[in-house]
Amino acid sequence: MTTETNTPLIRTEKLTHTYSAGTPFERVAVCDIDFEAAKGECIGIIGHTGSGKSTFIQHLNGLLKPTSGRVFFDGRELYETKGYAREVRFKVGLVFQYPEYQLFESSLYDDIAFGPKNMGLKEAEIRDRVHEAAGFALLEEELLSKSPFELSGGQKRRAAIAGVIAMRPEVLILDEPTAGLDPRGRDEIIANILSYKEARGATVIMVTHNMEEIARTVERIVLFEDGAVAMDGTPASVFSRSEELEAMGLTAPVAALVARRLRALGVPLDDGVYTIPQLKSALVALMDTSGGLACPEI
Amino acid sequence: MPRDITLGQYFPGQTVVHRLDPRVKLVLMIVYISALFVAKGLAGYIIMIAVLTSCLALSRLKLRTALRGLRGIVIIIALTAILNIFLTGETVLLKFWVFTITKEGLIAGAAMAGRLIMLIVGSFLLTYTTSPIALTDGLEKLLGPLKKIRAPIHELALMMSIALRFIPTLMEETNKIISAQKARGADFETGGLLKRAKAIIPIVIPLFISAFRRADELAVAMESRCYHGGEGRTRMKPLKTAGRDYAALACGACVLAAVIVLEALKVWPLI
Ligand SMILES: Nc1ncnc2c1ncn2[C@@H]1O[C@H](COP(=O)(O)OP(=O)(O)OP(=O)(O)O)[C@@H](O)[C@H]1O
Ligand SMILES: [Mg+2]
């Protein structure tokens, strides 16, 4: 476990990854990334397509080996001792984009049990974990005996996430967990992730293109741009730079954009407004103090 | 990983060889192979080596890349050469145990290895400079006359181009699935044969499912764009021959003729 409270759980140092090095297809996907994540943090990673987000997160559990630079988990370098990278793979659970395409067992139970089985756990422990993970993913008991291919799209996605949660990782990393789902499916997935985080005190790192979702869920945002970290801070600080975001091909959440327009019209709104509830309460507070918005243009 | 497979890989380029009509390249390939098998004397070999090296130079293909394509079949070449060494000839050079090495055997072995290497490098050159789609197009056109006897040429060409089109996709998919299962602790590197064989189940099943899903989606996509077979189908980019294509064909004919004449006259025989 962490020796000092301020030791970051995950740390990267000048992490660089080059795909197909030495061929005509060579491509530097991430370059010189210094990153830290503390225990219990909830981090969102954003950035436009091809900015290196997926490449980056695959280093955190040792699936990809850095071309140069180092990755630490719990203060130890992943490749320092043999076998540590594999050990870390169980502690840092990684859910890929479209994880439902990895389901393969004949029953949902067996599929969720795949990870715990690979950890070499006892039968009883595996059963506990499968049921617990199914609980976090809101999959009813009677589904467990069904084939994973009979489930609906959203259920499949939740099943795949449960397959990783069943390993009880200390860090849960998800690559676009809600891509391609309807709003209700998206909300369910986010709720599943947060309930796991609450129950286990886990660190969550989430890659997403959905700004509204990230505004509601995370407490820190890391923005990737062309394989490097361009911004790193609270959602309020990142979303207050909405012009810069737009220059990078991203948009701030609607509430932040509305607040920006209102500020431009002279409404004294705070910089840190980026969710609808925040905007609402800020506006209500303004109405209460000034007895109406003193802004003729609106 | 699979990305490193060079045999049969296409590298886009703008050289003369790249721009030749795929039909012409296919015909020239057949001419080249025939000439390679006709050539038996030293003169024939010199011509073939000259032809191959000038084609390599024209296509700006690095010799190192071309030779990398040989990696997979080094064993076959070596085996053929060795068999030839032991099985032919009478001028004994060396004799030990049950083996006799003869001068003719050595020459035949070397010649056979050289022929195989030139064959592979030549076909590598074809796939290096011609996109798979162009290649199947060319093949369909060349075999077109066979449609008269109801051979399903269009269907075969379509199958081939679809297969070629999906190889990289399926490879990418395989890599993704491997990563995803590794993230759940799957272990493909250790254990006995049975354990390793079992370890590929979590890869193969999702891969099959996605291949069927893709096939299904592709069929729907094609039907919804009114695909109804090759009958009356026109092309967006019809194949057109240019001056360079005729020049290349003429060169090919000259090389083949020269090799045949030299062999008939038995100029500089090897054995
Ligand atoms: N297996 C690979 N081989 C070669 N290049 C790759 C590979 N995977 C990714 N790349 C390249 O690396 C760069 C970063 O890709 P990455 O998948 O990390 O981006 P991303 O930020 O996750 O994008 P997206 O939002 O579309 O998922 C891209 O330019 C991509 O083309
Ligand atoms: Mg990605």
mmCIF file of C-alpha atoms in Angstrom, chain B residues 37-247:
data_model
loop_
_atom_site.group_PDB
_atom_site.id
_atom_site.type_symbol
_atom_site.label_atom_id
_atom_site.label_comp_id
_atom_site.label_asym_id
_atom_site.label_seq_id
_atom_site.Cartn_x
_atom_site.Cartn_y
_atom_site.Cartn_z
ATOM 1 C CA PHE B 37 12.205 -20.838 -65.561
ATOM 2 C CA VAL B 38 13.525 -20.816 -69.117
ATOM 3 C CA ALA B 39 16.830 -19.287 -68.023
ATOM 4 C CA LYS B 40 19.292 -22.060 -67.256
ATOM 5 C CA GLY B 41 22.602 -20.738 -68.517
ATOM 6 C CA LEU B 42 24.779 -18.036 -67.024
ATOM 7 C CA ALA B 43 23.723 -15.561 -69.705
ATOM 8 C CA GLY B 44 20.053 -16.079 -68.878
ATOM 9 C CA TYR B 45 20.707 -15.579 -65.191
ATOM 10 C CA ILE B 46 22.657 -12.386 -65.808
ATOM 11 C CA ILE B 47 19.783 -10.974 -67.840
ATOM 12 C CA MET B 48 17.235 -11.879 -65.160
ATOM 13 C CA ILE B 49 19.343 -10.360 -62.393
ATOM 14 C CA ALA B 50 19.746 -7.201 -64.439
ATOM 15 C CA VAL B 51 15.983 -7.031 -65.084
ATOM 16 C CA LEU B 52 15.150 -7.503 -61.409
ATOM 17 C CA THR B 53 17.673 -4.986 -60.102
ATOM 18 C CA SER B 54 16.597 -2.338 -62.599
ATOM 19 C CA CYS B 55 12.944 -2.863 -61.627
ATOM 20 C CA LEU B 56 13.885 -2.578 -57.953
ATOM 21 C CA ALA B 57 15.796 0.617 -58.685
ATOM 22 C CA LEU B 58 12.907 2.057 -60.728
ATOM 23 C CA SER B 59 10.418 1.374 -57.930
ATOM 24 C CA ARG B 60 12.774 2.818 -55.271
ATOM 25 C CA LEU B 61 12.313 -0.354 -53.231
ATOM 26 C CA LYS B 62 15.178 -0.753 -50.812
ATOM 27 C CA LEU B 63 16.980 -4.072 -51.202
ATOM 28 C CA ARG B 64 16.796 -4.508 -47.444
ATOM 29 C CA THR B 65 12.998 -4.254 -47.442
ATOM 30 C CA ALA B 66 12.805 -6.666 -50.361
ATOM 31 C CA LEU B 67 15.032 -9.186 -48.612
ATOM 32 C CA ARG B 68 12.967 -8.869 -45.447
ATOM 33 C CA GLY B 69 10.149 -10.430 -47.454
ATOM 34 C CA LEU B 70 12.325 -13.536 -47.744
ATOM 35 C CA ARG B 71 12.556 -14.089 -44.007
ATOM 36 C CA GLY B 72 9.558 -16.381 -43.874
ATOM 37 C CA ILE B 73 10.802 -18.767 -46.541
ATOM 38 C CA VAL B 74 14.527 -18.931 -45.860
ATOM 39 C CA ILE B 75 14.072 -22.503 -44.707
ATOM 40 C CA ILE B 76 12.326 -23.567 -47.906
ATOM 41 C CA ILE B 77 15.053 -22.009 -50.031
ATOM 42 C CA ALA B 78 17.794 -23.629 -47.974
ATOM 43 C CA LEU B 79 16.074 -27.010 -48.133
ATOM 44 C CA THR B 80 15.671 -26.857 -51.920
ATOM 45 C CA ALA B 81 19.289 -25.838 -52.351
ATOM 46 C CA ILE B 82 20.535 -28.658 -50.109
ATOM 47 C CA LEU B 83 18.416 -31.279 -51.850
ATOM 48 C CA ASN B 84 19.794 -30.147 -55.185
ATOM 49 C CA ILE B 85 23.349 -30.323 -53.909
ATOM 50 C CA PHE B 86 23.015 -33.946 -52.897
ATOM 51 C CA LEU B 87 20.860 -35.274 -55.656
ATOM 52 C CA THR B 88 22.588 -34.296 -58.873
ATOM 53 C CA GLY B 89 25.916 -34.583 -60.674
ATOM 54 C CA GLU B 90 28.905 -36.817 -61.195
ATOM 55 C CA THR B 91 32.121 -34.777 -60.724
ATOM 56 C CA VAL B 92 32.716 -35.691 -57.093
ATOM 57 C CA LEU B 93 34.245 -32.953 -55.004
ATOM 58 C CA LEU B 94 33.782 -34.302 -51.523
ATOM 59 C CA LYS B 95 32.605 -37.570 -50.061
ATOM 60 C CA PHE B 96 31.735 -38.408 -46.464
ATOM 61 C CA TRP B 97 29.502 -41.047 -44.881
ATOM 62 C CA VAL B 98 26.493 -41.455 -47.234
ATOM 63 C CA PHE B 99 26.810 -37.978 -48.733
ATOM 64 C CA THR B 100 28.585 -37.060 -51.925
ATOM 65 C CA ILE B 101 28.929 -33.469 -52.977
ATOM 66 C CA THR B 102 29.457 -32.874 -56.679
ATOM 67 C CA LYS B 103 30.347 -29.809 -58.680
ATOM 68 C CA GLU B 104 27.113 -30.046 -60.673
ATOM 69 C CA GLY B 105 25.136 -30.408 -57.454
ATOM 70 C CA LEU B 106 26.635 -27.263 -55.965
ATOM 71 C CA ILE B 107 25.917 -25.276 -59.104
ATOM 72 C CA ALA B 108 22.388 -26.627 -59.378
ATOM 73 C CA GLY B 109 21.715 -25.830 -55.706
ATOM 74 C CA ALA B 110 22.972 -22.287 -56.010
ATOM 75 C CA ALA B 111 21.067 -21.751 -59.252
ATOM 76 C CA MET B 112 17.852 -23.073 -57.729
ATOM 77 C CA ALA B 113 18.216 -20.873 -54.649
ATOM 78 C CA GLY B 114 18.908 -17.877 -56.859
ATOM 79 C CA ARG B 115 15.855 -18.630 -58.974
ATOM 80 C CA LEU B 116 13.596 -18.934 -55.917
ATOM 81 C CA ILE B 117 14.929 -15.722 -54.385
ATOM 82 C CA MET B 118 14.362 -13.854 -57.646
ATOM 83 C CA LEU B 119 10.868 -15.315 -57.871
ATOM 84 C CA ILE B 120 9.928 -14.161 -54.383
ATOM 85 C CA VAL B 121 11.537 -10.738 -54.683
ATOM 86 C CA GLY B 122 9.784 -10.274 -58.026
ATOM 87 C CA SER B 123 6.357 -11.061 -56.644
ATOM 88 C CA PHE B 124 7.114 -8.935 -53.611
ATOM 89 C CA LEU B 125 7.837 -6.089 -56.001
ATOM 90 C CA LEU B 126 4.416 -6.572 -57.576
ATOM 91 C CA THR B 127 2.532 -6.373 -54.275
ATOM 92 C CA TYR B 128 4.810 -3.603 -53.045
ATOM 93 C CA THR B 129 3.932 -1.327 -55.957
ATOM 94 C CA THR B 130 0.317 -2.319 -56.637
ATOM 95 C CA SER B 131 -2.552 -1.783 -54.226
ATOM 96 C CA PRO B 132 -4.577 -4.942 -53.556
ATOM 97 C CA ILE B 133 -7.648 -3.298 -55.060
ATOM 98 C CA ALA B 134 -5.812 -2.453 -58.282
ATOM 99 C CA LEU B 135 -4.482 -5.980 -58.371
ATOM 100 C CA THR B 136 -7.892 -7.609 -58.145
ATOM 101 C CA ASP B 137 -9.273 -5.130 -60.674
ATOM 102 C CA GLY B 138 -6.518 -6.071 -63.066
ATOM 103 C CA LEU B 139 -7.105 -9.744 -62.465
ATOM 104 C CA GLU B 140 -10.827 -9.403 -63.074
ATOM 105 C CA LYS B 141 -10.222 -7.597 -66.349
ATOM 106 C CA LEU B 142 -7.589 -10.072 -67.504
ATOM 107 C CA LEU B 143 -9.775 -13.056 -66.745
ATOM 108 C CA GLY B 144 -12.839 -11.256 -68.119
ATOM 109 C CA PRO B 145 -13.104 -13.421 -71.259
ATOM 110 C CA LEU B 146 -13.676 -16.449 -69.041
ATOM 111 C CA LYS B 147 -17.052 -14.945 -68.077
ATOM 112 C CA LYS B 148 -18.232 -16.132 -71.484
ATOM 113 C CA ILE B 149 -17.987 -19.702 -70.252
ATOM 114 C CA ARG B 150 -19.857 -18.682 -67.077
ATOM 115 C CA ALA B 151 -16.867 -18.674 -64.768
ATOM 116 C CA PRO B 152 -17.807 -16.445 -61.790
ATOM 117 C CA ILE B 153 -14.857 -14.104 -62.342
ATOM 118 C CA HIS B 154 -16.519 -10.997 -60.954
ATOM 119 C CA GLU B 155 -17.627 -12.809 -57.820
ATOM 120 C CA LEU B 156 -14.172 -14.258 -57.276
ATOM 121 C CA ALA B 157 -12.540 -10.870 -57.750
ATOM 122 C CA LEU B 158 -15.024 -9.312 -55.344
ATOM 123 C CA MET B 159 -14.358 -11.990 -52.757
ATOM 124 C CA MET B 160 -10.676 -11.440 -53.118
ATOM 125 C CA SER B 161 -10.864 -7.687 -52.742
ATOM 126 C CA ILE B 162 -13.156 -7.955 -49.734
ATOM 127 C CA ALA B 163 -10.800 -10.447 -48.110
ATOM 128 C CA LEU B 164 -7.817 -8.210 -48.803
ATOM 129 C CA ARG B 165 -9.694 -5.178 -47.569
ATOM 130 C CA PHE B 166 -10.505 -6.822 -44.241
ATOM 131 C CA ILE B 167 -7.119 -8.303 -43.411
ATOM 132 C CA PRO B 168 -5.813 -5.118 -41.762
ATOM 133 C CA THR B 169 -9.156 -4.515 -40.056
ATOM 134 C CA LEU B 170 -9.224 -7.992 -38.586
ATOM 135 C CA MET B 171 -5.610 -7.690 -37.511
ATOM 136 C CA GLU B 172 -6.335 -4.455 -35.725
ATOM 137 C CA GLU B 173 -9.355 -6.073 -34.139
ATOM 138 C CA THR B 174 -7.286 -9.064 -33.036
ATOM 139 C CA ASN B 175 -4.780 -6.755 -31.388
ATOM 140 C CA LYS B 176 -7.565 -4.907 -29.606
ATOM 141 C CA ILE B 177 -9.135 -8.101 -28.320
ATOM 142 C CA ILE B 178 -5.762 -9.424 -27.178
ATOM 143 C CA SER B 179 -5.172 -6.198 -25.253
ATOM 144 C CA ALA B 180 -8.630 -6.294 -23.722
ATOM 145 C CA GLN B 181 -8.214 -9.885 -22.534
ATOM 146 C CA LYS B 182 -4.715 -9.147 -21.279
ATOM 147 C CA ALA B 183 -6.209 -6.326 -19.239
ATOM 148 C CA ARG B 184 -8.328 -9.010 -17.580
ATOM 149 C CA GLY B 185 -5.209 -10.981 -16.800
ATOM 150 C CA ALA B 186 -5.251 -13.417 -19.724
ATOM 151 C CA ASP B 187 -1.819 -14.946 -20.169
ATOM 152 C CA PHE B 188 -0.695 -15.982 -23.637
ATOM 153 C CA GLU B 189 3.002 -16.335 -22.999
ATOM 154 C CA THR B 190 3.413 -19.017 -20.373
ATOM 155 C CA GLY B 191 2.197 -22.565 -19.818
ATOM 156 C CA GLY B 192 2.167 -25.798 -21.775
ATOM 157 C CA LEU B 193 0.710 -26.445 -25.197
ATOM 158 C CA LEU B 194 -2.769 -27.233 -23.904
ATOM 159 C CA LYS B 195 -2.879 -24.132 -21.733
ATOM 160 C CA ARG B 196 -1.771 -21.961 -24.618
ATOM 161 C CA ALA B 197 -4.280 -23.535 -26.966
ATOM 162 C CA LYS B 198 -6.998 -22.795 -24.422
ATOM 163 C CA ALA B 199 -5.735 -19.255 -24.023
ATOM 164 C CA ILE B 200 -6.672 -18.379 -27.588
ATOM 165 C CA ILE B 201 -10.373 -19.127 -27.045
ATOM 166 C CA PRO B 202 -11.011 -15.674 -25.521
ATOM 167 C CA ILE B 203 -9.506 -14.173 -28.680
ATOM 168 C CA VAL B 204 -10.972 -16.402 -31.343
ATOM 169 C CA ILE B 205 -14.606 -16.287 -30.220
ATOM 170 C CA PRO B 206 -14.941 -12.485 -30.115
ATOM 171 C CA LEU B 207 -13.021 -12.315 -33.382
ATOM 172 C CA PHE B 208 -15.391 -14.702 -35.140
ATOM 173 C CA ILE B 209 -18.403 -12.903 -33.776
ATOM 174 C CA SER B 210 -17.123 -9.582 -35.003
ATOM 175 C CA ALA B 211 -16.155 -11.027 -38.393
ATOM 176 C CA PHE B 212 -19.707 -12.320 -38.862
ATOM 177 C CA ARG B 213 -21.125 -9.017 -37.676
ATOM 178 C CA ARG B 214 -18.946 -7.164 -40.169
ATOM 179 C CA ALA B 215 -19.873 -9.527 -42.983
ATOM 180 C CA ASP B 216 -23.534 -8.996 -42.197
ATOM 181 C CA GLU B 217 -23.178 -5.227 -42.062
ATOM 182 C CA LEU B 218 -21.224 -5.193 -45.305
ATOM 183 C CA ALA B 219 -23.875 -7.268 -47.055
ATOM 184 C CA VAL B 220 -26.625 -4.923 -45.880
ATOM 185 C CA ALA B 221 -24.584 -1.879 -46.889
ATOM 186 C CA MET B 222 -23.975 -3.313 -50.352
ATOM 187 C CA GLU B 223 -27.583 -4.286 -50.887
ATOM 188 C CA SER B 224 -28.870 -0.943 -49.727
ATOM 189 C CA ARG B 225 -26.704 0.609 -52.427
ATOM 190 C CA CYS B 226 -28.349 -1.669 -54.953
ATOM 191 C CA TYR B 227 -25.440 -4.013 -55.531
ATOM 192 C CA HIS B 228 -26.662 -6.777 -57.810
ATOM 193 C CA GLY B 229 -23.557 -8.475 -59.108
ATOM 194 C CA GLY B 230 -21.192 -7.630 -61.914
ATOM 195 C CA GLU B 231 -23.782 -7.394 -64.714
ATOM 196 C CA GLY B 232 -23.718 -3.935 -66.308
ATOM 197 C CA ARG B 233 -21.465 -2.511 -63.639
ATOM 198 C CA THR B 234 -19.281 0.439 -64.613
ATOM 199 C CA ARG B 235 -16.181 1.741 -62.900
ATOM 200 C CA MET B 236 -15.415 4.996 -61.212
ATOM 201 C CA LYS B 237 -11.791 4.732 -62.261
ATOM 202 C CA PRO B 238 -11.635 2.673 -65.450
ATOM 203 C CA LEU B 239 -8.247 1.125 -66.114
ATOM 204 C CA LYS B 240 -6.451 3.007 -68.900
ATOM 205 C CA THR B 241 -3.244 2.012 -70.566
ATOM 206 C CA ALA B 242 -0.630 4.653 -71.347
ATOM 207 C CA GLY B 243 2.527 4.756 -73.468
ATOM 208 C CA ARG B 244 4.644 3.479 -70.594
ATOM 209 C CA ASP B 245 2.492 0.360 -70.399
ATOM 210 C CA TYR B 246 3.189 -0.550 -74.016
ATOM 211 C CA ALA B 247 6.874 0.234 -73.552
#
